[in-house]
Coordinates of C-alpha atoms in Angstrom, one line a residue:
X1 CA 169.7 -119.0 -52.4
X2 CA 171.8 -117.4 -49.9
X3 CA 170.5 -113.7 -49.7
X4 CA 173.4 -111.2 -49.6
X5 CA 173.9 -109.5 -45.9
X6 CA 173.6 -106.4 -47.6
X7 CA 170.0 -106.7 -48.6
X8 CA 166.9 -105.6 -46.7
X9 CA 163.8 -108.1 -47.9
X10 CA 161.4 -107.5 -49.4
X11 CA 163.3 -104.6 -51.1
X12 CA 166.1 -106.9 -52.1
X13 CA 165.4 -106.9 -55.9
X14 CA 162.9 -104.8 -58.2
X15 CA 162.2 -106.5 -61.7
X16 CA 161.1 -104.9 -64.6
X17 CA 159.9 -106.7 -67.7
X18 CA 162.3 -106.1 -71.0
X19 CA 162.1 -106.9 -74.8
X20 CA 162.5 -110.7 -75.4
X21 CA 166.5 -111.4 -76.4
X22 CA 166.5 -111.6 -80.4
X23 CA 166.1 -115.0 -82.1
X24 CA 169.6 -115.5 -83.6
X25 CA 170.8 -118.2 -86.5
X26 CA 172.3 -121.5 -84.6
X27 CA 176.0 -121.1 -84.2
X28 CA 176.3 -117.1 -84.5
X29 CA 175.9 -114.3 -81.9
X30 CA 174.2 -111.4 -83.0
X31 CA 175.0 -107.8 -81.7
X32 CA 172.9 -107.0 -79.0
X33 CA 172.1 -103.8 -77.2
X34 CA 171.2 -102.6 -73.7
X35 CA 168.0 -102.0 -74.8
X36 CA 167.5 -105.6 -76.0
X37 CA 168.0 -107.2 -72.6
X38 CA 165.6 -107.8 -69.6
X39 CA 166.2 -105.8 -66.9
X40 CA 166.2 -105.7 -63.2
X41 CA 167.0 -103.6 -60.7
X42 CA 169.1 -104.2 -57.4
X43 CA 169.0 -102.3 -54.3
X44 CA 172.2 -102.1 -53.3
X45 CA 173.5 -99.2 -51.2
X46 CA 170.8 -98.8 -48.6
X47 CA 174.0 -98.6 -46.4
X48 CA 177.1 -96.2 -48.0
X49 CA 180.2 -97.6 -48.9
X50 CA 182.2 -96.9 -45.7
X51 CA 179.4 -98.5 -43.9
X52 CA 179.3 -101.4 -46.1
X53 CA 183.0 -102.0 -45.5
X54 CA 183.4 -101.7 -42.1
X55 CA 184.8 -104.5 -40.2
X56 CA 185.5 -106.2 -43.1
X57 CA 188.2 -104.5 -45.0
X58 CA 191.5 -103.3 -43.6
X59 CA 192.0 -99.5 -43.5
X60 CA 194.4 -99.5 -46.2
X61 CA 191.6 -100.8 -48.6
X62 CA 190.1 -97.3 -48.7
X63 CA 193.3 -96.3 -51.2
X64 CA 192.0 -97.5 -53.9
X65 CA 190.5 -95.3 -56.1
X66 CA 187.9 -97.3 -57.6
X67 CA 186.5 -100.1 -55.4
X68 CA 183.8 -102.0 -56.4
X69 CA 180.8 -101.7 -53.8
X70 CA 180.5 -105.0 -51.3
X71 CA 176.6 -105.4 -51.8
X72 CA 177.1 -105.3 -55.6
X73 CA 179.4 -108.1 -55.5
X74 CA 177.7 -110.0 -52.5
X75 CA 174.3 -109.8 -54.9
X76 CA 175.8 -110.9 -58.0
X77 CA 177.5 -114.1 -56.1
X78 CA 174.3 -114.8 -54.2
X79 CA 172.3 -114.9 -57.4
X80 CA 174.9 -116.5 -60.0
X81 CA 176.1 -119.4 -57.9
X82 CA 175.9 -121.6 -54.8
X83 CA 177.9 -122.5 -51.8
X84 CA 181.0 -124.5 -52.9
X85 CA 181.3 -123.0 -56.5
X86 CA 184.3 -121.0 -57.7
X87 CA 183.9 -117.3 -58.4
X88 CA 187.0 -115.8 -60.7
X89 CA 187.6 -112.1 -60.6
X90 CA 190.5 -111.4 -63.1
X91 CA 191.3 -107.6 -61.8
X92 CA 190.3 -108.3 -58.1
X93 CA 192.1 -104.7 -56.8
X94 CA 191.7 -105.2 -52.9
X95 CA 189.6 -108.3 -53.3
X96 CA 185.9 -107.3 -52.7
X97 CA 185.0 -110.1 -55.0
X98 CA 186.9 -112.5 -53.5
X99 CA 185.9 -111.1 -49.6
X100 CA 182.3 -111.2 -50.7
X101 CA 182.8 -114.5 -52.2
X102 CA 184.3 -116.2 -48.9
X103 CA 181.9 -114.8 -46.7
X104 CA 178.9 -116.2 -48.6
X105 CA 180.4 -119.8 -48.8
X106 CA 181.9 -119.8 -52.1
X107 CA 185.5 -120.4 -53.2
X108 CA 187.2 -117.4 -55.3
X109 CA 190.5 -116.7 -57.3
X110 CA 191.7 -113.1 -58.1
X111 CA 194.3 -111.8 -60.3
X112 CA 195.6 -108.3 -59.7
X113 CA 198.3 -106.7 -61.8
X114 CA 199.5 -104.4 -59.1
X115 CA 201.6 -105.9 -56.2
X116 CA 200.6 -103.2 -53.5
X117 CA 196.6 -104.3 -54.0
X118 CA 197.8 -108.3 -54.2
X119 CA 199.0 -107.5 -50.5
X120 CA 196.0 -105.5 -49.4
X121 CA 193.5 -108.3 -50.7
X122 CA 195.4 -111.2 -49.2
X123 CA 195.2 -109.2 -45.7
X124 CA 191.4 -108.5 -46.6
X125 CA 191.0 -112.4 -46.8
X126 CA 193.2 -113.0 -44.1
X127 CA 190.5 -110.6 -41.8
X128 CA 187.6 -112.6 -43.6
X129 CA 188.9 -115.7 -42.4
X130 CA 189.7 -114.6 -38.9
X131 CA 185.9 -113.5 -38.7
X132 CA 184.5 -117.2 -39.7
X133 CA 184.2 -117.0 -43.4
X134 CA 183.9 -120.4 -44.5
X135 CA 185.0 -120.0 -48.1
X136 CA 188.6 -120.4 -49.5
X137 CA 190.5 -117.9 -51.7
X138 CA 193.9 -117.4 -53.6
X139 CA 194.8 -113.9 -55.4
X140 CA 197.7 -114.3 -57.7
X141 CA 200.0 -111.1 -58.8
X142 CA 199.7 -111.2 -62.6
X143 CA 197.8 -109.4 -65.8
X144 CA 194.7 -110.3 -66.2
X145 CA 194.9 -110.5 -70.1
X146 CA 196.9 -114.1 -69.3
X147 CA 194.9 -114.9 -66.4
X148 CA 194.6 -118.6 -68.1
X149 CA 198.2 -118.7 -67.8
X150 CA 198.9 -117.4 -64.3
X151 CA 195.8 -119.5 -62.8
X152 CA 196.6 -123.4 -62.4
X153 CA 195.4 -125.9 -64.7
X154 CA 193.6 -127.5 -62.0
X155 CA 191.0 -125.0 -61.9
X156 CA 190.6 -124.3 -65.9
X157 CA 186.6 -124.8 -66.3
X158 CA 185.5 -124.5 -62.9
X159 CA 184.3 -121.0 -62.3
X160 CA 180.9 -120.6 -62.1
X161 CA 181.1 -117.0 -62.1
X162 CA 183.6 -114.3 -63.0
X163 CA 183.0 -111.0 -61.6
X164 CA 184.9 -108.0 -62.1
X165 CA 185.2 -104.1 -63.7
X166 CA 187.7 -102.7 -65.9
X167 CA 189.5 -99.8 -64.7
X168 CA 188.1 -96.0 -65.2
X169 CA 191.4 -94.6 -65.6
X170 CA 191.5 -90.7 -65.9
X171 CA 187.6 -90.5 -64.6
X172 CA 188.7 -91.5 -61.2
X173 CA 188.9 -88.7 -58.8
X174 CA 190.2 -90.4 -56.0
X175 CA 189.4 -88.6 -52.4
X176 CA 189.7 -85.5 -51.3
X177 CA 190.5 -83.0 -48.1
X178 CA 189.4 -79.9 -47.3
X179 CA 191.4 -76.6 -46.1
X180 CA 190.6 -77.2 -42.6
X181 CA 192.2 -80.9 -42.7
X182 CA 195.3 -79.6 -44.7
X183 CA 196.1 -76.3 -43.8
X184 CA 196.4 -75.2 -47.6
X185 CA 194.0 -73.1 -49.9
X186 CA 191.5 -74.9 -52.3
X187 CA 190.8 -78.9 -52.6
X188 CA 193.5 -81.4 -52.1
X189 CA 193.5 -84.6 -53.9
X190 CA 194.8 -88.2 -52.8
X191 CA 194.6 -91.7 -53.7
X192 CA 194.0 -91.2 -57.4
X193 CA 195.7 -93.4 -59.3
X194 CA 195.7 -97.6 -59.6
X195 CA 199.6 -97.7 -59.8
X196 CA 202.5 -96.8 -61.8
X197 CA 202.8 -99.9 -63.8
X198 CA 202.8 -99.1 -67.4
X199 CA 200.9 -102.0 -68.1
X200 CA 198.2 -101.1 -66.0
X201 CA 195.2 -100.9 -68.5
X202 CA 194.1 -97.6 -66.3
X203 CA 196.8 -95.6 -68.2
X204 CA 195.3 -97.0 -71.6
X205 CA 193.4 -94.9 -74.2
X206 CA 189.6 -95.6 -73.9
X207 CA 189.5 -97.7 -77.4
X208 CA 193.2 -99.6 -76.2
X209 CA 191.4 -100.4 -72.9
X210 CA 188.5 -101.5 -74.8
X211 CA 190.3 -103.8 -77.2
X212 CA 192.8 -105.0 -73.9
X213 CA 189.3 -106.0 -72.0
X214 CA 187.9 -108.2 -75.0
X215 CA 191.5 -109.9 -74.8
X216 CA 190.8 -110.4 -71.1
X217 CA 187.4 -111.8 -71.6
X218 CA 188.4 -114.0 -74.2
X219 CA 191.2 -115.5 -72.4
X220 CA 189.3 -116.1 -69.6
X221 CA 186.8 -118.5 -71.5
X222 CA 188.9 -121.6 -70.6
X223 CA 188.3 -120.6 -67.0
X224 CA 184.5 -120.8 -67.0
X225 CA 182.5 -123.7 -66.5
X226 CA 180.4 -124.7 -69.5
X227 CA 177.2 -122.6 -69.1
X228 CA 179.1 -120.3 -66.5
X229 CA 178.3 -116.5 -65.8
X230 CA 180.1 -113.4 -66.4
X231 CA 178.8 -110.0 -64.5
X232 CA 180.9 -107.0 -65.2
X233 CA 180.0 -103.6 -63.5
X234 CA 180.4 -100.4 -65.6
X235 CA 179.3 -97.0 -65.6
X236 CA 179.5 -94.2 -68.4
X237 CA 181.7 -91.2 -67.7
X238 CA 182.7 -88.2 -70.0
X239 CA 186.0 -87.5 -71.1
X240 CA 186.6 -83.7 -72.4
X241 CA 183.1 -83.4 -72.7
X242 CA 182.0 -86.7 -74.6
X243 CA 179.8 -89.5 -73.1
X244 CA 182.3 -92.7 -72.7
X245 CA 179.3 -95.0 -73.1
X246 CA 181.1 -98.4 -71.0
X247 CA 178.3 -100.6 -70.6
X248 CA 177.6 -100.2 -74.2
X249 CA 181.0 -101.1 -75.0
X250 CA 180.9 -103.8 -72.6
X251 CA 178.5 -105.8 -74.2
X252 CA 180.1 -105.5 -77.1
X253 CA 183.4 -106.9 -75.8
X254 CA 181.7 -109.7 -74.4
X255 CA 179.9 -110.8 -77.6
X256 CA 183.5 -110.5 -79.5
X257 CA 184.6 -112.7 -77.0
X258 CA 181.9 -115.2 -77.8
X259 CA 179.9 -114.7 -75.0
X260 CA 176.0 -114.1 -75.1
X261 CA 174.3 -110.9 -73.2
X262 CA 171.5 -112.4 -71.1
X263 CA 170.8 -109.4 -68.6
X264 CA 171.3 -105.8 -67.7
X265 CA 171.0 -105.3 -63.8
X266 CA 170.6 -101.8 -62.9
X267 CA 172.8 -101.8 -59.1
X268 CA 171.5 -98.6 -57.5
X269 CA 174.6 -96.9 -55.6
X270 CA 171.8 -94.3 -54.0
X271 CA 169.4 -95.5 -50.5
X272 CA 166.3 -96.2 -51.5
X273 CA 163.4 -94.7 -49.0
X274 CA 160.2 -95.2 -50.0
X275 CA 159.3 -94.0 -53.2
X276 CA 162.5 -91.9 -53.5
X277 CA 166.3 -92.0 -53.9
X278 CA 168.6 -90.9 -51.5
X279 CA 171.8 -89.6 -53.8
X280 CA 175.6 -90.3 -52.1
X281 CA 177.6 -88.6 -54.4
X282 CA 181.3 -87.2 -54.7
X283 CA 182.3 -84.1 -54.2
X284 CA 183.7 -84.3 -57.8
X285 CA 180.3 -85.7 -58.9
X286 CA 178.5 -83.1 -57.5
X287 CA 181.2 -80.3 -58.6
X288 CA 180.8 -81.4 -62.2
X289 CA 177.3 -81.5 -62.2
X290 CA 176.7 -78.2 -61.1
X291 CA 179.4 -76.5 -63.5
X292 CA 177.6 -78.1 -66.6
X293 CA 174.3 -76.9 -64.8
X294 CA 175.9 -73.7 -64.8
X295 CA 177.1 -73.7 -68.1
X296 CA 173.8 -74.7 -69.9
X297 CA 174.4 -78.6 -70.1
X298 CA 171.4 -80.3 -68.3
X299 CA 173.5 -83.0 -66.4
X300 CA 172.2 -85.5 -63.6
X301 CA 173.9 -87.4 -60.9
X302 CA 174.5 -90.8 -62.0
X303 CA 173.2 -93.3 -59.0
X304 CA 173.5 -96.4 -60.7
X305 CA 176.1 -98.8 -61.9
X306 CA 175.1 -101.0 -64.7
X307 CA 175.9 -104.7 -64.2
X308 CA 176.2 -106.5 -67.8
X309 CA 175.4 -110.1 -67.4
X310 CA 176.5 -112.9 -70.2
X311 CA 176.1 -116.9 -70.0
X312 CA 179.5 -119.2 -71.8
X313 CA 177.8 -121.0 -74.3
X314 CA 177.7 -124.9 -74.1
X315 CA 179.6 -125.2 -77.4
X316 CA 181.7 -122.2 -78.9
X317 CA 179.8 -119.6 -81.0
X318 CA 181.1 -117.5 -83.9
X319 CA 180.8 -113.6 -82.7
X320 CA 179.1 -111.4 -85.5
X321 CA 180.8 -108.4 -86.6
X322 CA 181.0 -106.1 -83.3
X323 CA 180.9 -102.2 -84.0
X324 CA 182.8 -99.8 -81.5
X325 CA 185.9 -101.8 -80.8
X326 CA 187.6 -103.0 -83.8
X327 CA 187.0 -100.8 -87.5
X328 CA 183.0 -99.5 -86.4
X329 CA 182.0 -96.6 -85.0
X330 CA 183.5 -95.3 -81.7
X331 CA 181.9 -96.0 -78.4
X332 CA 182.2 -92.5 -77.5
X333 CA 179.2 -90.2 -78.1
X334 CA 178.6 -86.8 -78.3
X335 CA 177.7 -85.1 -75.5
X336 CA 173.8 -84.2 -75.3

């Protein structure tokens, strides 16, 4: 198995035992919660995000407001594929999944709605080729909901891994500049949006986003090889004080699409130093936590990203009744 260049053995992966996957009747998919899944911990932030992207990504890449951490992509690709296999990202942004795949000797295909980010992804792939990456990759401008029509039929049934992340919408804070940089009072925000296309799911209400994400996973099934893996990165956020449990909603979306949840991976966003974590929060993460604590809410920094892992069944399965997506309880939980 190829090792991610971002890992520092022997601390590359810490595994903890979890409860067994529940037994379900043949031909059906029973609802599964995060607590039911075996769990592993990925040490993916020994370097901060800027240093992980150094020399591998163009300066224009920094403008994207919600980039996947390269070490998370690299670890998933190294774990669930072998050299020469095909990796797919239907919402590829600046092409992190594609870049890490070609550096690890895999082939990759990406789809991105916003032409601006398609151009950046292509530039990043060109840079990867120049630096000696051996994999081949292409990126298309198109809607992830119709990725199966955007990507040529010659690739259908070939993807061994689908690796992606749903957009975080209004929860994205972008980047900031202080008064000493702008000459203006207060904190200046910039690079806060994915784009202006009204079809971009970043503009959709949470329930519409989750319904559309189910459609994306469903329509990507023809692109996956039988027994192929789907890995989705997600983290919860707060909307007007309410917790939006995106990881749990992703589990529900995957099952609604006919996928089988097999693992929950905790990808660290903090460095691991001996027996402690070194957090690397953004300005707004710190600001929000401090404001919440001042108001008496015991909020904590989020220092991990969930990677929810599914498999495509060898034969189609019938999804069980889902909750949190279609007429069931909301995916939002009251703030605690």
